[in-house]
mmCIF file of C-alpha atoms and ligand atoms in Angstrom:
data_model
loop_
_atom_site.group_PDB
_atom_site.id
_atom_site.type_symbol
_atom_site.label_atom_id
_atom_site.label_comp_id
_atom_site.label_asym_id
_atom_site.label_seq_id
_atom_site.Cartn_x
_atom_site.Cartn_y
_atom_site.Cartn_z
ATOM 1 C CA MET A 1 89.696 98.520 94.123
ATOM 2 C CA ARG A 2 90.490 101.243 96.486
ATOM 3 C CA ILE A 3 93.521 101.289 98.634
ATOM 4 C CA LEU A 4 94.698 103.307 101.653
ATOM 5 C CA LEU A 5 98.756 103.606 101.564
ATOM 6 C CA SER A 6 100.216 104.752 104.717
ATOM 7 C CA ASN A 7 104.008 104.085 106.164
ATOM 8 C CA ASP A 8 106.090 104.897 109.208
ATOM 9 C CA ASP A 9 108.812 106.826 107.214
ATOM 10 C CA GLY A 10 106.919 109.740 106.441
ATOM 11 C CA ILE A 11 104.616 110.878 103.398
ATOM 12 C CA PHE A 12 107.871 112.433 101.445
ATOM 13 C CA ALA A 13 109.933 109.035 102.051
ATOM 14 C CA PRO A 14 111.062 107.297 98.601
ATOM 15 C CA GLY A 15 109.475 103.978 99.772
ATOM 16 C CA ILE A 16 106.119 105.237 99.600
ATOM 17 C CA MET A 17 106.098 107.162 96.337
ATOM 18 C CA ALA A 18 107.370 103.612 95.066
ATOM 19 C CA MET A 19 104.514 102.057 95.870
ATOM 20 C CA HIS A 20 101.910 104.408 95.445
ATOM 21 C CA ASN A 21 103.721 104.643 91.524
ATOM 22 C CA GLU A 22 102.798 100.579 91.506
ATOM 23 C CA LEU A 23 99.453 100.619 93.122
ATOM 24 C CA ALA A 24 97.866 103.192 91.076
ATOM 25 C CA LYS A 25 97.947 100.891 88.263
ATOM 26 C CA ILE A 26 95.518 98.142 90.253
ATOM 27 C CA ALA A 27 93.309 100.942 92.260
ATOM 28 C CA ASP A 28 92.421 104.119 93.174
ATOM 29 C CA VAL A 29 95.006 105.218 95.894
ATOM 30 C CA GLN A 30 94.583 107.228 99.080
ATOM 31 C CA VAL A 31 97.889 108.453 100.744
ATOM 32 C CA VAL A 32 97.576 109.272 104.332
ATOM 33 C CA ALA A 33 100.788 109.462 105.847
ATOM 34 C CA PRO A 34 103.011 110.229 109.134
ATOM 35 C CA ALA A 35 104.810 114.133 108.794
ATOM 36 C CA ASN A 36 107.518 112.585 110.332
ATOM 37 C CA VAL A 37 109.923 109.548 110.397
ATOM 38 C CA GLN A 38 107.900 107.078 113.227
ATOM 39 C CA SER A 39 110.102 103.864 112.617
ATOM 40 C CA GLY A 40 110.233 101.861 115.754
ATOM 41 C CA GLY A 41 107.430 103.918 116.734
ATOM 42 C CA SER A 42 105.411 100.492 116.948
ATOM 43 C CA HIS A 43 101.749 100.698 117.302
ATOM 44 C CA ALA A 44 101.616 104.325 119.610
ATOM 45 C CA ILE A 45 98.815 106.212 119.259
ATOM 46 C CA THR A 46 98.543 110.121 119.640
ATOM 47 C CA ILE A 47 96.233 110.785 122.527
ATOM 48 C CA ARG A 48 97.521 113.702 124.615
ATOM 49 C CA HIS A 49 98.109 116.260 121.685
ATOM 50 C CA PRO A 50 95.510 117.282 118.787
ATOM 51 C CA VAL A 51 96.584 115.162 115.676
ATOM 52 C CA ALA A 52 96.789 117.866 112.513
ATOM 53 C CA TRP A 53 96.724 117.053 109.238
ATOM 54 C CA ARG A 54 97.026 118.790 105.846
ATOM 55 C CA ASN A 55 96.747 117.931 102.180
ATOM 56 C CA VAL A 56 100.524 118.075 100.676
ATOM 57 C CA ASP A 57 101.835 117.443 96.882
ATOM 58 C CA VAL A 58 104.363 115.173 97.367
ATOM 59 C CA ASN A 59 107.065 115.638 94.462
ATOM 60 C CA GLY A 60 104.727 116.256 91.938
ATOM 61 C CA THR A 61 103.477 112.636 91.877
ATOM 62 C CA PHE A 62 100.599 112.388 93.755
ATOM 63 C CA ARG A 63 98.766 114.302 96.590
ATOM 64 C CA GLY A 64 98.295 112.970 100.035
ATOM 65 C CA VAL A 65 97.574 113.777 103.422
ATOM 66 C CA CYS A 66 100.367 114.434 105.916
ATOM 67 C CA VAL A 67 99.497 113.667 109.445
ATOM 68 C CA GLU A 68 101.505 115.090 112.423
ATOM 69 C CA GLY A 69 100.812 111.668 114.153
ATOM 70 C CA THR A 70 101.895 108.076 114.231
ATOM 71 C CA PRO A 71 101.167 105.605 111.927
ATOM 72 C CA ALA A 72 98.276 103.979 113.976
ATOM 73 C CA ASP A 73 97.013 107.733 113.730
ATOM 74 C CA CYS A 74 97.136 107.818 110.560
ATOM 75 C CA VAL A 75 94.848 104.795 109.539
ATOM 76 C CA LYS A 76 92.505 105.994 111.919
ATOM 77 C CA LEU A 77 92.368 109.211 110.535
ATOM 78 C CA ALA A 78 91.734 108.039 106.953
ATOM 79 C CA LEU A 79 89.224 105.453 108.014
ATOM 80 C CA GLY A 80 86.968 107.385 110.516
ATOM 81 C CA GLY A 81 87.832 111.312 109.983
ATOM 82 C CA LEU A 82 88.819 112.144 106.716
ATOM 83 C CA ASP A 83 85.774 111.432 104.243
ATOM 84 C CA GLY A 84 85.902 109.306 101.455
ATOM 85 C CA ARG A 85 85.087 106.127 100.823
ATOM 86 C CA LYS A 86 86.149 103.331 102.423
ATOM 87 C CA PRO A 87 89.169 101.353 101.269
ATOM 88 C CA ASP A 88 89.142 97.606 100.448
ATOM 89 C CA LEU A 89 92.696 97.050 101.468
ATOM 90 C CA VAL A 90 95.329 98.730 103.729
ATOM 91 C CA VAL A 91 98.795 98.688 102.540
ATOM 92 C CA SER A 92 101.898 100.135 104.512
ATOM 93 C CA GLY A 93 104.842 100.467 103.134
ATOM 94 C CA ILE A 94 107.511 100.572 101.551
ATOM 95 C CA ASN A 95 109.502 100.347 104.612
ATOM 96 C CA ALA A 96 113.402 101.204 104.740
ATOM 97 C CA GLY A 97 114.636 97.954 106.320
ATOM 98 C CA LEU A 98 113.116 94.949 107.208
ATOM 99 C CA ASN A 99 110.304 94.093 109.422
ATOM 100 C CA THR A 100 110.909 90.620 110.059
ATOM 101 C CA GLY A 101 111.411 88.677 113.539
ATOM 102 C CA ILE A 102 111.045 90.788 116.545
ATOM 103 C CA HIS A 103 111.065 93.898 114.343
ATOM 104 C CA VAL A 104 107.535 92.998 113.897
ATOM 105 C CA LEU A 105 106.636 94.134 117.089
ATOM 106 C CA TYR A 106 108.331 97.063 117.240
ATOM 107 C CA SER A 107 107.691 98.255 113.512
ATOM 108 C CA GLY A 108 105.602 101.359 112.756
ATOM 109 C CA THR A 109 104.762 99.764 109.278
ATOM 110 C CA VAL A 110 103.287 96.523 110.514
ATOM 111 C CA ALA A 111 101.443 98.975 113.315
ATOM 112 C CA ALA A 112 99.699 100.843 110.270
ATOM 113 C CA ALA A 113 98.679 97.569 108.422
ATOM 114 C CA ILE A 114 97.059 96.077 111.979
ATOM 115 C CA GLU A 115 95.569 99.112 112.516
ATOM 116 C CA GLY A 116 93.705 98.534 109.448
ATOM 117 C CA ALA A 117 93.233 95.040 110.485
ATOM 118 C CA ILE A 118 91.619 95.934 113.674
ATOM 119 C CA LEU A 119 89.165 98.463 111.948
ATOM 120 C CA GLY A 120 87.998 95.499 110.003
ATOM 121 C CA LEU A 121 89.904 95.265 106.441
ATOM 122 C CA PRO A 122 92.808 93.280 105.317
ATOM 123 C CA ALA A 123 96.061 94.813 105.106
ATOM 124 C CA VAL A 124 99.543 94.310 103.962
ATOM 125 C CA ALA A 125 102.933 95.383 105.227
ATOM 126 C CA VAL A 126 106.002 95.988 103.062
ATOM 127 C CA SER A 127 109.256 96.030 103.755
ATOM 128 C CA LEU A 128 112.565 96.556 101.615
ATOM 129 C CA GLN A 129 116.064 95.386 103.215
ATOM 130 C CA LEU A 130 118.546 97.926 103.868
ATOM 131 C CA TYR A 131 121.369 98.437 101.131
ATOM 132 C CA ARG A 132 123.238 100.484 99.421
ATOM 133 C CA ASP A 133 121.132 102.497 96.671
ATOM 134 C CA MET A 134 118.072 100.856 97.602
ATOM 135 C CA ASP A 135 115.956 99.705 94.426
ATOM 136 C CA TYR A 136 112.371 100.795 95.574
ATOM 137 C CA ALA A 137 110.877 100.878 92.273
ATOM 138 C CA GLY A 138 111.877 97.342 91.667
ATOM 139 C CA ALA A 139 110.747 96.288 95.054
ATOM 140 C CA ALA A 140 107.375 98.155 94.535
ATOM 141 C CA VAL A 141 106.761 95.710 90.981
ATOM 142 C CA ILE A 142 107.380 92.582 93.365
ATOM 143 C CA ALA A 143 105.439 93.773 95.982
ATOM 144 C CA ARG A 144 102.330 94.846 93.570
ATOM 145 C CA GLY A 145 102.252 91.327 91.938
ATOM 146 C CA LEU A 146 101.879 89.889 95.335
ATOM 147 C CA ILE A 147 99.380 92.337 96.403
ATOM 148 C CA GLU A 148 97.513 91.173 93.307
ATOM 149 C CA GLU A 149 97.923 87.576 94.011
ATOM 150 C CA ILE A 150 96.190 87.917 97.420
ATOM 151 C CA ILE A 151 93.361 89.945 96.403
ATOM 152 C CA GLN A 152 92.839 86.962 93.717
ATOM 153 C CA ARG A 153 93.197 84.245 96.502
ATOM 154 C CA GLU A 154 91.508 85.961 99.566
ATOM 155 C CA LEU A 155 91.149 89.100 100.983
ATOM 156 C CA HIS A 156 89.606 88.497 104.094
ATOM 157 C CA PRO A 157 88.761 91.576 107.014
ATOM 158 C CA ARG A 158 91.261 91.475 109.914
ATOM 159 C CA GLU A 159 94.006 89.516 108.418
ATOM 160 C CA VAL A 160 97.242 91.249 107.946
ATOM 161 C CA TRP A 161 99.962 89.647 105.382
ATOM 162 C CA ASN A 162 103.698 90.970 106.058
ATOM 163 C CA ILE A 163 105.844 90.863 102.905
ATOM 164 C CA ASN A 164 109.634 91.289 103.050
ATOM 165 C CA ILE A 165 112.122 91.880 100.263
ATOM 166 C CA PRO A 166 115.796 91.030 100.263
ATOM 167 C CA GLU A 167 117.986 93.402 98.759
ATOM 168 C CA ASN A 168 118.188 93.485 94.766
ATOM 169 C CA LYS A 169 121.557 91.831 93.872
ATOM 170 C CA PRO A 170 121.967 89.023 91.185
ATOM 171 C CA GLY A 171 119.639 86.311 91.172
ATOM 172 C CA TRP A 172 117.984 87.578 93.924
ATOM 173 C CA PRO A 173 115.279 87.292 94.918
ATOM 174 C CA ARG A 174 114.971 83.712 94.477
ATOM 175 C CA GLY A 175 112.072 83.258 94.900
ATOM 176 C CA VAL A 176 108.888 83.670 97.648
ATOM 177 C CA ARG A 177 108.618 81.614 100.614
ATOM 178 C CA VAL A 178 105.522 81.418 103.280
ATOM 179 C CA VAL A 179 107.200 81.286 106.357
ATOM 180 C CA PRO A 180 106.174 82.259 110.197
ATOM 181 C CA GLN A 181 107.830 85.222 111.928
ATOM 182 C CA SER A 182 111.054 84.566 113.754
ATOM 183 C CA ILE A 183 110.847 84.964 117.270
ATOM 184 C CA GLN A 184 114.957 85.581 117.665
ATOM 185 C CA PRO A 185 115.552 88.279 120.288
ATOM 186 C CA THR A 186 117.645 91.330 118.148
ATOM 187 C CA LEU A 187 121.454 91.469 119.271
ATOM 188 C CA ASP A 188 121.277 94.873 121.032
ATOM 189 C CA ARG A 189 124.634 96.838 121.673
ATOM 190 C CA LEU A 190 123.802 98.652 124.745
ATOM 191 C CA GLU A 191 126.736 101.525 124.543
ATOM 192 C CA LYS A 192 127.413 103.432 127.706
ATOM 193 C CA ARG A 193 128.331 107.017 127.077
ATOM 194 C CA ILE A 194 128.826 110.383 128.971
ATOM 195 C CA ASP A 195 127.196 113.478 128.395
ATOM 196 C CA PRO A 196 129.042 116.734 128.463
ATOM 197 C CA THR A 197 127.634 117.304 131.609
ATOM 198 C CA GLY A 198 129.243 114.118 133.173
ATOM 199 C CA ARG A 199 126.145 112.117 133.048
ATOM 200 C CA GLU A 200 125.914 108.529 131.896
ATOM 201 C CA TYR A 201 123.264 107.692 129.172
ATOM 202 C CA TYR A 202 123.287 104.890 126.678
ATOM 203 C CA TRP A 203 122.945 104.403 123.002
ATOM 204 C CA LEU A 204 120.655 101.392 121.656
ATOM 205 C CA GLY A 205 122.470 99.691 118.791
ATOM 206 C CA GLY A 206 122.603 96.288 117.244
ATOM 207 C CA ASP A 207 123.939 94.893 114.252
ATOM 208 C CA PHE A 208 120.572 93.775 113.137
ATOM 209 C CA GLY A 209 122.038 93.013 109.669
ATOM 210 C CA GLU A 210 124.124 89.553 111.009
ATOM 211 C CA LEU A 211 120.773 88.001 112.309
ATOM 212 C CA SER A 212 119.576 84.694 111.308
ATOM 213 C CA ASP A 213 117.669 81.902 112.052
ATOM 214 C CA ALA A 214 118.205 78.279 112.826
ATOM 215 C CA HIS A 215 114.447 77.699 112.144
ATOM 216 C CA ASP A 216 112.832 78.475 108.740
ATOM 217 C CA THR A 217 111.416 81.994 109.278
ATOM 218 C CA ASP A 218 110.990 85.305 107.902
ATOM 219 C CA LEU A 219 114.333 86.027 109.157
ATOM 220 C CA ARG A 220 116.090 83.033 107.374
ATOM 221 C CA ALA A 221 113.904 83.568 104.117
ATOM 222 C CA VAL A 222 115.030 87.026 103.574
ATOM 223 C CA ARG A 223 118.756 86.077 104.618
ATOM 224 C CA GLU A 224 118.771 83.270 102.009
ATOM 225 C CA GLY A 225 117.675 85.980 99.280
ATOM 226 C CA TYR A 226 113.734 85.030 99.330
ATOM 227 C CA VAL A 227 110.830 87.467 99.547
ATOM 228 C CA SER A 228 109.109 86.316 102.633
ATOM 229 C CA ILE A 229 105.610 86.052 103.392
ATOM 230 C CA THR A 230 104.042 86.083 106.766
ATOM 231 C CA PRO A 231 100.309 85.792 107.943
ATOM 232 C CA LEU A 232 99.848 87.915 110.835
ATOM 233 C CA GLN A 233 97.418 88.010 113.457
ATOM 234 C CA PHE A 234 97.034 90.824 116.032
ATOM 235 C CA ASN A 235 94.745 88.546 118.683
ATOM 236 C CA LEU A 236 98.001 87.660 120.814
ATOM 237 C CA THR A 237 95.858 85.457 123.202
ATOM 238 C CA ASP A 238 97.623 82.148 123.503
ATOM 239 C CA THR A 239 94.827 79.724 122.774
ATOM 240 C CA GLY A 240 96.221 76.340 124.129
ATOM 241 C CA ARG A 241 97.011 77.988 127.566
ATOM 242 C CA LEU A 242 93.651 79.721 127.782
ATOM 243 C CA GLU A 243 92.038 75.762 127.429
ATOM 244 C CA ARG A 244 94.743 74.984 130.217
ATOM 245 C CA ALA A 245 94.335 77.874 132.297
ATOM 246 C CA ARG A 246 90.210 77.728 131.981
ATOM 247 C CA ALA A 247 90.623 73.913 133.405
ATOM 248 C CA TRP A 248 92.396 74.937 136.637
ATOM 249 C CA THR A 249 90.380 76.396 139.700
ATOM 250 C CA TRP A 250 90.905 79.762 140.362
ATOM 251 C CA GLU A 251 90.033 81.587 143.440
ATOM 252 C CA LEU A 252 90.422 84.790 144.997
ATOM 253 C CA PRO A 253 92.477 85.149 147.766
ATOM 254 C CA GLY A 254 90.494 86.151 151.254
ATOM 255 C CA PRO A 255 90.443 88.917 153.283
ATOM 256 C CA ALA A 256 93.903 89.583 154.436
ATOM 257 C CA GLY A 257 94.198 88.476 158.130
ATOM 258 C CA ALA A 258 91.460 86.024 157.810
HETATM 259 MN MN1 MN B 301 110.411 102.974 108.643
#
């Protein structure tokens, strides 16, 4: 088994180190990750600048490829540019902070996994709730176990699994729930401020920690102390509406003035 490991917090982040150390027990792990923090960068790719990379030693623990680019760039580079055997699986994380609900769409962690899926591989994104003294090592043990289960059951190309792990407090995690992604909007807080030259600007904040959900979703499962697992797809087509819209008669408008 060969695993490509990436993230959006950068190659020197504690989460990717913990994930590397656990995955190395079950696979040959290649790390290709951004040089800088790319959180909230979603599925951006670098097309107007060159994408530089270099081999780095990460805290004497592993060697990896450090990329001056986005998470999606890293996966593209790993699967297309760097030489080496094709991996069997792409893993992204462990992210510092949950990627539940609509955060899935803002997430660079999930984007790296999705990029792997677009390029024909199975992929897993792993995120850990933000809290004091985050236990990445413990989360990595949980994630590795779940990844092993996925490998044993079904590892299909182009399929993404999104795993979110709650904070480590007594009795947590209480179990695993397979749940859909929440579609609740984030509780944004737009703070209007004035810069030293007198211009107005906004600072986008928000108390993401207070979100929950009336439905049984990833957001709620993690709030209730469970590890959430959500199967994701990157094909955004609404198939129900596709069928309905196909049954309509669509006509281009005639020439102006006719
Ligand atoms: Mn991040």
